[in-house]
Coordinates of C-alpha atoms in Angstrom, one line a residue:
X1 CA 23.1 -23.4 22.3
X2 CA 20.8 -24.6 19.6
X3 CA 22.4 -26.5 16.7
X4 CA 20.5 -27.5 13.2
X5 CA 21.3 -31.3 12.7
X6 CA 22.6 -31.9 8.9
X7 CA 23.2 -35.3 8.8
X8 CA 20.9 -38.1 9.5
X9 CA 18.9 -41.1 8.2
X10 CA 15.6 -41.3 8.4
X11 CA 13.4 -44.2 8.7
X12 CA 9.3 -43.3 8.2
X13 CA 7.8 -47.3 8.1
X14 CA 10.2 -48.1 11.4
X15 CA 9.5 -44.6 12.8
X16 CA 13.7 -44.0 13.4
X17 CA 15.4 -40.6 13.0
X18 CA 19.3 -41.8 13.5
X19 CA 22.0 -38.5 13.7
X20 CA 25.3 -39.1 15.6
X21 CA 24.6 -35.4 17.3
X22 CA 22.0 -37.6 19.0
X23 CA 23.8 -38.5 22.6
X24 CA 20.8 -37.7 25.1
X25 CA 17.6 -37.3 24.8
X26 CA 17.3 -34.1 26.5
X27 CA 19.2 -32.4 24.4
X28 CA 16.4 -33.0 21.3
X29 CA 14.6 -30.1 21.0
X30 CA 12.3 -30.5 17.8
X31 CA 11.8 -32.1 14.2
X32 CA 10.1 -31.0 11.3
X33 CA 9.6 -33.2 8.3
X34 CA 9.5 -29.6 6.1
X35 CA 8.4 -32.0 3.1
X36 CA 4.7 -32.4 4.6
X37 CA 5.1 -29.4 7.1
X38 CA 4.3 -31.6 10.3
X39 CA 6.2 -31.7 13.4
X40 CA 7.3 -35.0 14.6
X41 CA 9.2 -34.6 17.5
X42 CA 8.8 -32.0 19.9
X43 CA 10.1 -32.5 23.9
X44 CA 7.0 -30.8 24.9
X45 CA 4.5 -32.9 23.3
X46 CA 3.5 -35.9 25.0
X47 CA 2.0 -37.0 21.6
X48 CA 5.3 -36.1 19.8
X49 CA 8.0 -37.6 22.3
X50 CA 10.1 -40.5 21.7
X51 CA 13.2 -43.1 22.8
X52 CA 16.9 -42.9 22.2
X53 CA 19.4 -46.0 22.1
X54 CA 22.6 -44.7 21.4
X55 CA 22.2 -42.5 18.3
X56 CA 18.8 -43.6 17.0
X57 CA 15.5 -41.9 18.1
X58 CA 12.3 -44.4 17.9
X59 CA 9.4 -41.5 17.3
X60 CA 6.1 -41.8 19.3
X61 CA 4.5 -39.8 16.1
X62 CA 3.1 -42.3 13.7
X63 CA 5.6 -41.3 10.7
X64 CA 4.6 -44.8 8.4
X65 CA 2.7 -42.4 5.7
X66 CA 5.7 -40.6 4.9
X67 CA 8.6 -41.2 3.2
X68 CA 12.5 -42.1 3.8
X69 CA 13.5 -39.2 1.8
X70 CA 11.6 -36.3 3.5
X71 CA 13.2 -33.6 4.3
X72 CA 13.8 -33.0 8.4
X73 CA 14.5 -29.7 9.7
X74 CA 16.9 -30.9 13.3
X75 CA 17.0 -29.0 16.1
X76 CA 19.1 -29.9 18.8
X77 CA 21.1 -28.4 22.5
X78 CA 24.7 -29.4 22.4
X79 CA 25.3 -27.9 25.3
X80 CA 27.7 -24.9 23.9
X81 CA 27.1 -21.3 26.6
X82 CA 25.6 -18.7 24.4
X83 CA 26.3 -15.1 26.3
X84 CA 23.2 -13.9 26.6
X85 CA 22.1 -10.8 25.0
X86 CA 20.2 -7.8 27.4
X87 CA 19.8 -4.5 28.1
X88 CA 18.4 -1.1 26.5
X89 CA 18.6 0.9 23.7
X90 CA 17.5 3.9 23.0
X91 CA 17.4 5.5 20.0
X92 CA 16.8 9.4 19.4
X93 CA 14.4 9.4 16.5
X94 CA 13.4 13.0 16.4
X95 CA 10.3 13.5 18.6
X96 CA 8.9 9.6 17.0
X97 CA 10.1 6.7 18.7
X98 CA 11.9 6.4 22.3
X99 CA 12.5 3.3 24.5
X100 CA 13.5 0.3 22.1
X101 CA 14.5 -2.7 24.4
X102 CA 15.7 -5.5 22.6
X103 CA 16.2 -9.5 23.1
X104 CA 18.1 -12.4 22.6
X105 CA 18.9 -13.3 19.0
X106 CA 18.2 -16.7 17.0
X107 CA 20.3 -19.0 14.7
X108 CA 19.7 -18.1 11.2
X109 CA 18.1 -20.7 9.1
X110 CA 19.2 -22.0 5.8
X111 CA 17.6 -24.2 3.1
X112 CA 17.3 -24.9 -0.5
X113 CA 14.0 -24.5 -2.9
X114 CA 14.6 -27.2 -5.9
X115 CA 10.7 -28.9 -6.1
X116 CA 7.4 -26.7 -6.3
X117 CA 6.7 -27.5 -3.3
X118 CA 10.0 -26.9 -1.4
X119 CA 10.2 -25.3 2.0
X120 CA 12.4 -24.0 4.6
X121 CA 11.3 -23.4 7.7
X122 CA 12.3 -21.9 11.0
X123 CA 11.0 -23.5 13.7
X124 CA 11.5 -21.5 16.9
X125 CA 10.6 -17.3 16.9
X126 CA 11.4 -17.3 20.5
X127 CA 12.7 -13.3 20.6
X128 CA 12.4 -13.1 16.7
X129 CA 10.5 -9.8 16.0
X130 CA 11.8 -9.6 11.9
X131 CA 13.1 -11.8 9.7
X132 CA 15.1 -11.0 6.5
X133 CA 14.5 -13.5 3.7
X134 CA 17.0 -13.9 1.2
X135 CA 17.1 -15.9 -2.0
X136 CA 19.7 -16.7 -4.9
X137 CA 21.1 -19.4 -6.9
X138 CA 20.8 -20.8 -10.5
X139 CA 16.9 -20.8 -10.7
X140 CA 14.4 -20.5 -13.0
X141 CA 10.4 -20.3 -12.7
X142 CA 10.7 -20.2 -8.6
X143 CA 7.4 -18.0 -6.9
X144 CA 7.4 -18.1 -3.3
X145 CA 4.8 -17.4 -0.2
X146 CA 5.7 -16.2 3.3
X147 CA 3.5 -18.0 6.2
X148 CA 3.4 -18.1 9.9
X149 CA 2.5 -20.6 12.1
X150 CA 0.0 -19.9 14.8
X151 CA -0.3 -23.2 16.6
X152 CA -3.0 -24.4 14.5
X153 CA -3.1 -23.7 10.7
X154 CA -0.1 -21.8 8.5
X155 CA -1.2 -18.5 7.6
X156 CA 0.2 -15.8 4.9
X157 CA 2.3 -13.0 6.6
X158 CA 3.4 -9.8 4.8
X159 CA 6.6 -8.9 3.4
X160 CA 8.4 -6.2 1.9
X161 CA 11.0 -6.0 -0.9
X162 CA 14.0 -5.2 0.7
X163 CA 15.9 -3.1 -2.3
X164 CA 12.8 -1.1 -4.0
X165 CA 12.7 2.1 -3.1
X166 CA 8.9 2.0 -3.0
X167 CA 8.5 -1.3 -1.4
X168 CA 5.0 -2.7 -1.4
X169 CA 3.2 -5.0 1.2
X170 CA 3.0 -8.9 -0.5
X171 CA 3.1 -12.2 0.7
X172 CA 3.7 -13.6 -2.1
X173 CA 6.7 -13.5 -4.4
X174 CA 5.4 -13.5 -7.9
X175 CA 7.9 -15.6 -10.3
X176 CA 11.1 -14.4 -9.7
X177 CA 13.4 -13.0 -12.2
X178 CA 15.9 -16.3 -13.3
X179 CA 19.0 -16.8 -11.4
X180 CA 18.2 -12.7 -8.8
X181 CA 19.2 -12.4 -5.8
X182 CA 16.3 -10.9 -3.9
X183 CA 15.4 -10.0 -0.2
X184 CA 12.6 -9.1 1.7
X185 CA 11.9 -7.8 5.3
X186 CA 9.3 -10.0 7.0
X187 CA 8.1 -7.5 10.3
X188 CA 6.3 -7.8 12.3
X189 CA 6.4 -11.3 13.2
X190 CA 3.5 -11.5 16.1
X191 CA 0.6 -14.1 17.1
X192 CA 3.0 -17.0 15.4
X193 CA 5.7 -19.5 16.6
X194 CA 7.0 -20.6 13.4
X195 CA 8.0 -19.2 10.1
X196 CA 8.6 -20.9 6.5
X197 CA 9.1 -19.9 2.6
X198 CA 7.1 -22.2 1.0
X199 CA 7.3 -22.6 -2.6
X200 CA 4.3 -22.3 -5.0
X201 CA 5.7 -22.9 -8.5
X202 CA 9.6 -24.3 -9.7
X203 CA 10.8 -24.7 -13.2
X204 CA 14.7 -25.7 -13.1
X205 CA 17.7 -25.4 -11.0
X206 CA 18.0 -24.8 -6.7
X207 CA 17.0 -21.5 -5.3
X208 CA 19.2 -21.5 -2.0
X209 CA 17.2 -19.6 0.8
X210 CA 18.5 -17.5 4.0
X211 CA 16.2 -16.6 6.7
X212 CA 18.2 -14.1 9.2
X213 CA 16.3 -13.0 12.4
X214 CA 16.1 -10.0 13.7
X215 CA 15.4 -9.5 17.6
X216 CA 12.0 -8.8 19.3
X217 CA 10.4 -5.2 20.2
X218 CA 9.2 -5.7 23.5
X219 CA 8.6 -2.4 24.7
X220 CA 7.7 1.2 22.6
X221 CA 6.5 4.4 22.8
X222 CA 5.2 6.9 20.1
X223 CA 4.9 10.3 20.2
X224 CA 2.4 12.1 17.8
X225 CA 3.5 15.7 16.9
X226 CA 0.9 18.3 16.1
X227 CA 1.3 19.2 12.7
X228 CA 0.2 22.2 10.7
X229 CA -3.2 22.1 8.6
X230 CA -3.8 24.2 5.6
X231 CA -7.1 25.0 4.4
X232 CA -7.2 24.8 0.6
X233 CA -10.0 26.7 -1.2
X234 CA -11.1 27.4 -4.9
X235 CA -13.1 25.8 -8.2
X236 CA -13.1 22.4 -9.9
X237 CA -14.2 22.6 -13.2
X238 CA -15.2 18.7 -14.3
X239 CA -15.4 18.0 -17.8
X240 CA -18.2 16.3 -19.2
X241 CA -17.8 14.7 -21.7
X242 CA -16.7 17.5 -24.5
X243 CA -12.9 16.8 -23.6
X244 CA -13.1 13.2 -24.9
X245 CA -13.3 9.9 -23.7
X246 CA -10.7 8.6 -22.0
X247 CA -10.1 7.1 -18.0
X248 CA -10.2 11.8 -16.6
X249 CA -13.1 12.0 -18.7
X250 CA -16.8 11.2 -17.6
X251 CA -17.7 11.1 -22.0
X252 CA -18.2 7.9 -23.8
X253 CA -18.5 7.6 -27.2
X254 CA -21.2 6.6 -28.9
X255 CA -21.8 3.3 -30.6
X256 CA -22.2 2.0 -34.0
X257 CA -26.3 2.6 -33.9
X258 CA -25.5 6.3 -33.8
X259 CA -24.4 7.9 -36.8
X260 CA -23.2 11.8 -35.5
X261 CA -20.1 10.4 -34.1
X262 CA -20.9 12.6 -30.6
X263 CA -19.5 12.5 -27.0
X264 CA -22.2 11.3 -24.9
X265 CA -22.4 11.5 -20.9
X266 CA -24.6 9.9 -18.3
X267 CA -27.9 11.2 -17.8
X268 CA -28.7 13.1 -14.9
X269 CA -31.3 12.6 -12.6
X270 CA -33.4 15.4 -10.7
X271 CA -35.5 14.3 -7.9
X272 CA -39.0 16.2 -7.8
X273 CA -41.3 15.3 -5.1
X274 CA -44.8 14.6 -6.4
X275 CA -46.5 13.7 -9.6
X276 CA -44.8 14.7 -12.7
X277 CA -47.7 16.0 -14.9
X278 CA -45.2 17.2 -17.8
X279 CA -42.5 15.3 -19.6
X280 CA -40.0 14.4 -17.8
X281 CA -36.6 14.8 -19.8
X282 CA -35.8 18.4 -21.3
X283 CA -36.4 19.2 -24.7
X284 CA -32.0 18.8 -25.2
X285 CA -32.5 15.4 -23.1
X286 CA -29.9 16.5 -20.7
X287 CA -31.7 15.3 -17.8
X288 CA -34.4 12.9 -16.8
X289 CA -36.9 14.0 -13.7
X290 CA -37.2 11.3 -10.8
X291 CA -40.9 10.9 -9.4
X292 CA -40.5 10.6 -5.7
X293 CA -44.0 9.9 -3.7
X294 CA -44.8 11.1 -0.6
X295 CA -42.6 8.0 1.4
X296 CA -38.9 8.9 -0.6
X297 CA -39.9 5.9 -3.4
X298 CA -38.7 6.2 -6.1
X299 CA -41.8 5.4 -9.0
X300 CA -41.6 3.6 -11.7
X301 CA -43.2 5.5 -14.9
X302 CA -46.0 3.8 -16.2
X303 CA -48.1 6.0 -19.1
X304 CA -52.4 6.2 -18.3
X305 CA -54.2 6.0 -21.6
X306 CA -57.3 6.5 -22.8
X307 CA -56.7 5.5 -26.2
X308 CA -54.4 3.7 -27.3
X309 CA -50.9 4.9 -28.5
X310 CA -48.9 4.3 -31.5
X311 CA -47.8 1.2 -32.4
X312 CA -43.8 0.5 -32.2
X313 CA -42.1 -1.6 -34.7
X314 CA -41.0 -5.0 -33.5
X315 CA -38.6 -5.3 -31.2
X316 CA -38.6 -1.6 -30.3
X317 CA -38.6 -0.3 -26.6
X318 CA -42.2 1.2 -25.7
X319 CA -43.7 2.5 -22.4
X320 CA -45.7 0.7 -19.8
X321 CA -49.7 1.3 -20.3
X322 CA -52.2 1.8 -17.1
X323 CA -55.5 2.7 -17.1
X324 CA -56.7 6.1 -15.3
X325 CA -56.4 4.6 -11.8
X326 CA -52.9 3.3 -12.6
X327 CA -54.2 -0.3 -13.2
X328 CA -52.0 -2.0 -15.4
X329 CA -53.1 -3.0 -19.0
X330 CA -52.3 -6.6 -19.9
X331 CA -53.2 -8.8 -22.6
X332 CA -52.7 -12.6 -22.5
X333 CA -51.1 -12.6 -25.6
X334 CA -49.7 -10.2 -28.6
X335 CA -52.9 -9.4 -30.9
X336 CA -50.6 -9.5 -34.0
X337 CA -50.3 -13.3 -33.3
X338 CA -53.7 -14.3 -32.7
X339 CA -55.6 -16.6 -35.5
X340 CA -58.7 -16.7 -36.3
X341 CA -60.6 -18.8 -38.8
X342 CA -64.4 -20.3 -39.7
X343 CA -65.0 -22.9 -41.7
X344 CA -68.5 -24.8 -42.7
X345 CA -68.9 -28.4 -43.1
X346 CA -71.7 -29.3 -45.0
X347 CA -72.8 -33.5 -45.4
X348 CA -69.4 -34.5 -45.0
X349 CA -68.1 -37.1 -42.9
X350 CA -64.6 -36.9 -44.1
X351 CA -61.6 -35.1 -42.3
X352 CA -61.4 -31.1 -42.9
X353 CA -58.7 -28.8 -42.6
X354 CA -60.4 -25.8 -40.0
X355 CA -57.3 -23.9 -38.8
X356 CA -54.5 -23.4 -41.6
X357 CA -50.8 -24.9 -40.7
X358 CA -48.2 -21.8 -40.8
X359 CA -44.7 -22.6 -41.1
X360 CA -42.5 -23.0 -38.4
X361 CA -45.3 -21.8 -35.9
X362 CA -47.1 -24.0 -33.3
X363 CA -51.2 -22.9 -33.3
X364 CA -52.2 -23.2 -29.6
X365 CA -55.6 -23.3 -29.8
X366 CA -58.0 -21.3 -26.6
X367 CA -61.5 -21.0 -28.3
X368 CA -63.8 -23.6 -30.5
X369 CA -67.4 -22.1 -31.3
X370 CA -69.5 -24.8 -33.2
X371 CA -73.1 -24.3 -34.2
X372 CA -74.9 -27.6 -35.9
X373 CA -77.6 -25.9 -38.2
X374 CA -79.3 -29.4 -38.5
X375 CA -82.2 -31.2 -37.1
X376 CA -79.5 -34.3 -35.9
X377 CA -76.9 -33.8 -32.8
X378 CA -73.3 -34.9 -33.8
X379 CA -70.2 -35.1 -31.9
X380 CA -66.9 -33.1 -33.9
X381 CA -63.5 -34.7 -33.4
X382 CA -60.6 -32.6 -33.2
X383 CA -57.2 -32.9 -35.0
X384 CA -54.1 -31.1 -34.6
X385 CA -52.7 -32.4 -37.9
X386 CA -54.3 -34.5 -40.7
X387 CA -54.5 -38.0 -39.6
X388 CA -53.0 -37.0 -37.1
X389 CA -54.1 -38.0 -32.6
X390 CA -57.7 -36.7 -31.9
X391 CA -56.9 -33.9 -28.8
X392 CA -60.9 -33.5 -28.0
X393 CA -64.6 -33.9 -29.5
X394 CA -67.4 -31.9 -28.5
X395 CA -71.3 -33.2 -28.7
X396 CA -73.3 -30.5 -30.2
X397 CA -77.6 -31.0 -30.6
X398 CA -79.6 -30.3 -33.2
X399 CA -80.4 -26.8 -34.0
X400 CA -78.0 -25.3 -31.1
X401 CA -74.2 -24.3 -30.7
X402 CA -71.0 -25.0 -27.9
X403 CA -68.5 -23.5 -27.4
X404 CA -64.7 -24.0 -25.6
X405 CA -63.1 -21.1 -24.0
X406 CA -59.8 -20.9 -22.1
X407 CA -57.1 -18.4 -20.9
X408 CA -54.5 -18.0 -23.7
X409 CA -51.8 -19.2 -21.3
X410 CA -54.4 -22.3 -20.8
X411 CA -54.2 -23.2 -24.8
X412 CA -54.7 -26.5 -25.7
X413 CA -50.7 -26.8 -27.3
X414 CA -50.0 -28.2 -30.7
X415 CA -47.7 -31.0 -30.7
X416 CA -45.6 -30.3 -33.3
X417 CA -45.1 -27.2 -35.6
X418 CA -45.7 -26.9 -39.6
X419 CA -49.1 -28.5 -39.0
X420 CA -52.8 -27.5 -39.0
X421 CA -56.0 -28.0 -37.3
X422 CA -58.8 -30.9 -38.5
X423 CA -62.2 -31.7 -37.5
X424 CA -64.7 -35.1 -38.3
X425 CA -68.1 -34.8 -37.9
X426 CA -69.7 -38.0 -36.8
X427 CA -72.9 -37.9 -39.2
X428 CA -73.4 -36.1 -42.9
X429 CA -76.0 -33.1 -41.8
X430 CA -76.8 -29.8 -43.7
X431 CA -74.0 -28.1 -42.4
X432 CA -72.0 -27.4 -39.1
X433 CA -70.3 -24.3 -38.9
X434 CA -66.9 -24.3 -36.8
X435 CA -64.9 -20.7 -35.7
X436 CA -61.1 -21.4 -34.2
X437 CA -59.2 -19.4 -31.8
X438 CA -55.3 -19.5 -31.8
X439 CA -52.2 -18.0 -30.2
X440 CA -49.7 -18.8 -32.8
X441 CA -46.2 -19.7 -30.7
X442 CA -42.9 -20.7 -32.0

């Protein structure tokens, strides 16, 4: 009959477990160290075997990593007849359930949670369908998870609170209420060999633990009984929004940029197939028509114009603009913060302001026109602050004009903001008239 070993020392750096329950070596059946969850011992693992001489058991698994004060979980055969357990039972269970055979029990399994990473395990679910967990003791701060073993990684299993009269489905605990007594059914226990109570989170005190096993359903049959349908019939009346606000209610209220203090609702949408040639929300904005073309795509409203429409205030919402075709109207920059300025050297040499700094702006500059009204070609160096690094020069002849333009997203940048533009002109002539273009950017 299998027997949980209490007493024993163990060894990790010399590999020993010694127990004086140890008197042959067929009689080990496993060994746990439930302090790193690993098995250790196990008589049907080659790679987890061992020796015995007398009482002490040299281990085959490499235990050096751990430590002498792990916890083992000991499972041994002393050799005690256990009468064995068979039959049927069936239980009446109106027209539901019928033909319940059940199977041999198991040893309960006891432990203790004092650390926050305490565990108790039980190692063998041979003919263990359930298990009932119990926990009490002079604890505080103790949350607990319920895990299975299915030969290759420890996975969460659900339980249910034993007392509640609505139980609901957790696997873990939550932090216990200090010093309870709680217990939860664990069913059912398939696909895994082992089960444990592993502990998440520990304040003070020992939590003592009971796992109680419950036997196997092997074999079961349900029988579904027809029941009676009703057909229900009548109106729903939803309200809207006039009944006020809260979670039965589709209203919200309006925010602090509206001043009636109104219930609002969403905004329904009406799907129209076609082109919508009139406006398309209702004079009491109720509702909002869809535009829908010809393949179920939805459109996205874009306004032709002609002429152009009135100007919002900054930072208002406006519509998109097209032309007649639906060709998109863009601009490569905000006409509001374009800059434009002409200024007229006349027999000068010396460094002249030709686009004015503005505060806190950078002036990115995409167009130069220069016409040299003189009989002499000069070359015009270009600034973009007084004194400050020359950015280009253009050659213009005598009696003719050049020019420099670029896409505004092309602007030659300003290197720094507060500042303005300069030009030199090489030689003193009559006079050379120079017009700037700029996007002013912060």
């Amino acid at each position: 009959m299998k027997k949980l070993v209490t007493s024993y020392t163990f060894n990790a750096g010399a590999k020993t477990v010694d127990a004086a329950d140890f008197t042959a070596l067929e009689k080990i059946l496993l060994i746990t160290n439930v302090t790193t969850n690993t098995i250790i011992y196990n008589f049907a693992d080659s790679a987890k075997g061992g020796s015995l001489a007398g009482t002490v058991l040299t281990l085959t698994y490499n235990t050096a990593p751990m430590s002498n004060g792990d916890k083992l979980q000991i499972f041994i055969d002393d050799g005690a007849t256990a009468q064995a357990v068979s039959g049927t039972v069936t239980a009446n269970l109106g027209s539901s359930v019928q033909g319940v055979q059940l199977n041999a029990s198991q040893t309960t399994t006891t432990g203790t949670i004092t650390t926050a990473t305490s565990v108790v395990t039980m190692a063998d679910l041979a003919g263990v369908g359930a298990v009932t967990v119990t926990i009490y003791g002079t604890y505080a701060g103790v949350n607990v998870t319920f895990e299975g073993f299915d030969g290759v990684n420890w996975v969460s299993v659900a339980a249910q609170q034993a007392a509640s009269l609505t139980p609901s489905v957790v696997m873990t605990t939550g932090v216990l209420t200090t010093n309870s007594v709680n217990r939860w059914n664990v069913s059912p226990l398939l696909g895994v060999g082992q089960f444990r109570v592993r502990a998440t989170a520990w304040t003070s005190g020992t939590a003592n633990v009971i796992i109680e096993p419950s036997a196997q359903f092997t074999q079961y049959q349900v029988n579904v009984a027809t029941m009676p349908t009703t057909t229900v019939s009548g109106t729903v009346t939803a309200n809207l929004g006039t009944g006020g606000t809260g979670a039965t209610s589709l209203g919200k209220a309006e925010d602090a940029v509206a001043a009636s203090g109104d219930v609002g609702v969403a905004t329904w949408g009406v799907r129209r197939d076609g082109a919508i040639t009139t406006s398309p929300t209702t004079a009491a904005g109720d509702y909002t028509e869809m535009a829908v073309d010809t393949y179920g795509q939805t459109r996205i409203a874009v306004q032709s114009r002609t002429t152009n429409p009135t100007a919002g205030a900054d930072g208002n919402g406006v519509i998109l603009m097209a032309d007649k075709l639906g060709k998109l109207v863009t601009v490569g920059s905000v006409r509001d913060l374009k800059v434009n300025q002409t200024t007229t050297i006349t027999a000068s040499t010396s460094e002249t302001t030709v686009l004015t700094a503005v505060a806190s702006t950078f002036l990115d500059v995409y167009g130069v026109l220069v016409a040299n009204t003189s009989a002499s070609a000069v070359s015009v160096a270009f600034k973009d602050a007084t004194a400050g690094t020359t950015r280009f020069t253009m050659q213009i002849p005598a009696g003719d004009q050049r020019e420099i333009m670029l896409p505004e997203s092309a602007a030659i940048t300003q290197a720094a903001i507060n500042n303005n533009w300069t030009a030199t002109v090489s030689t003193s002539v009559t006079s050379v008239v120079i017009t700037m273009l700029a996007v002013r950017n912060t």
